[in-house]
Short mmCIF file of C-alpha atoms in Angstrom, two decimals:
data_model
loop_
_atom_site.label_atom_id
_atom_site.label_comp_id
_atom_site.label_asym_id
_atom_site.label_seq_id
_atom_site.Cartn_x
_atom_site.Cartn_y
_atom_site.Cartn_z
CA UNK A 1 15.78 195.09 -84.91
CA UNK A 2 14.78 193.27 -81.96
CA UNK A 3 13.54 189.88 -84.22
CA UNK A 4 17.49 189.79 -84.98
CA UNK A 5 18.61 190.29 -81.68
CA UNK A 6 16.09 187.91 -80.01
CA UNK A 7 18.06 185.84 -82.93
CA UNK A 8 21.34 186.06 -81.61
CA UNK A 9 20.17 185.97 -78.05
CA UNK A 10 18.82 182.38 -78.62
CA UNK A 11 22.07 181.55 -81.17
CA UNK A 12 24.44 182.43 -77.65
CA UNK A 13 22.24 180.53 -75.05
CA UNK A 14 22.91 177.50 -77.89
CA UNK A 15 26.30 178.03 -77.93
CA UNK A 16 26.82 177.96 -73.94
CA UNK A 17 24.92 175.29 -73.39
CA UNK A 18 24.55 173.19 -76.64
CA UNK A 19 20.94 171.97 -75.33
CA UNK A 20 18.57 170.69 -77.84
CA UNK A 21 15.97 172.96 -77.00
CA UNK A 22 18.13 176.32 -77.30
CA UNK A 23 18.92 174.98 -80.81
CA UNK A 24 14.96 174.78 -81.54
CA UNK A 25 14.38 177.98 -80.21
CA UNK A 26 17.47 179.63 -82.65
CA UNK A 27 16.37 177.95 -85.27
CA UNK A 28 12.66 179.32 -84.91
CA UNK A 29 13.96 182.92 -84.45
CA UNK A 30 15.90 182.39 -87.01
CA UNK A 31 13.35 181.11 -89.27
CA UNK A 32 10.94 184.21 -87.84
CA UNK A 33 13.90 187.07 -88.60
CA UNK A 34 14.24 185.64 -92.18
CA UNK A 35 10.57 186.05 -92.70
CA UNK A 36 10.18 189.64 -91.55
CA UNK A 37 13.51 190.11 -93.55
CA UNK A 38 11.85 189.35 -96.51
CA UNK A 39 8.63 191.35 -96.00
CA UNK A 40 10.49 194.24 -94.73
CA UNK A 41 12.68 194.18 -98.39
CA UNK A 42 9.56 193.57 -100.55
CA UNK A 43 7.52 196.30 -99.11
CA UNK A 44 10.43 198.95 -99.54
CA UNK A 45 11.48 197.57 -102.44
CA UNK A 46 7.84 198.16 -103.78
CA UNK A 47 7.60 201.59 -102.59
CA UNK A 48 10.58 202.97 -104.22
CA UNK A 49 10.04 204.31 -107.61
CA UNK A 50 11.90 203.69 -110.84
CA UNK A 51 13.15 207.06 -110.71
CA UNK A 52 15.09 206.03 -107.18
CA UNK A 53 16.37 203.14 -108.37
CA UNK A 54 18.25 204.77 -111.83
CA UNK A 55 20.78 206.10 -109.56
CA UNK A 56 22.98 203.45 -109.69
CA UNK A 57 25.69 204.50 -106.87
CA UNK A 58 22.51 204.67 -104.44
CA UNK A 59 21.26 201.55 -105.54
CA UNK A 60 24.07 199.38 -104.87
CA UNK A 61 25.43 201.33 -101.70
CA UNK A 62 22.05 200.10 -100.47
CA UNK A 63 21.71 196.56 -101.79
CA UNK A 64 25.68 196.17 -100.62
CA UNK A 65 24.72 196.47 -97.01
CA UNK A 66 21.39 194.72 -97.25
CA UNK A 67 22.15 191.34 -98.63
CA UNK A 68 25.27 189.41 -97.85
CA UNK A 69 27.98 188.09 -100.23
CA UNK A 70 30.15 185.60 -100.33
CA UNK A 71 33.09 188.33 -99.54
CA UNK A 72 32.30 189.46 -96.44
CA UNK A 73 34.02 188.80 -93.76
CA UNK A 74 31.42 187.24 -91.63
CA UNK A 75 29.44 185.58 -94.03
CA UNK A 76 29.66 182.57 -92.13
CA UNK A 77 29.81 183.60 -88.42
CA UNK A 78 25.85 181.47 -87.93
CA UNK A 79 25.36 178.53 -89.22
CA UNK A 80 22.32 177.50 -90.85
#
């Protein structure tokens, strides 16, 4: 939680002041939340069992609000 809001601290200070820097440091944080994104799904993705995962209405209720799709309506609101 705080990676991603570090993330869109640095993405605001960009966007008032459209310095170079700021635009370094987003892109690092960014760069740094996608990483720990990853890790964080792999390792809970590992854990679960097959058993958890046969429930289909669990499985995509969770995968729906973890990764991002072309419909929502903010798919778009950072660039990359």
């Amino acid at each position: 939680m705080a990676s991603r809001n570090y993330r869109d601290f640095c993405y605001h200070n960009y966007l008032n002041c459209k310095n170079e820097s700021y635009l370094n440091e987003y892109r690092e944080a960014r760069r740094d939340f996608k990483k720990l994104n990853r890790k964080k799904m792999k390792s809970f993705f590992e854990s679960k069992s097959s058993k958890d995962l046969k429930n289909s209405k669990k499985f995509w209720s969770f995968y729906k609000s973890s990764i991002k799709t072309r419909g929502d309506a903010d798919f778009n609101s950072i660039p990359e």
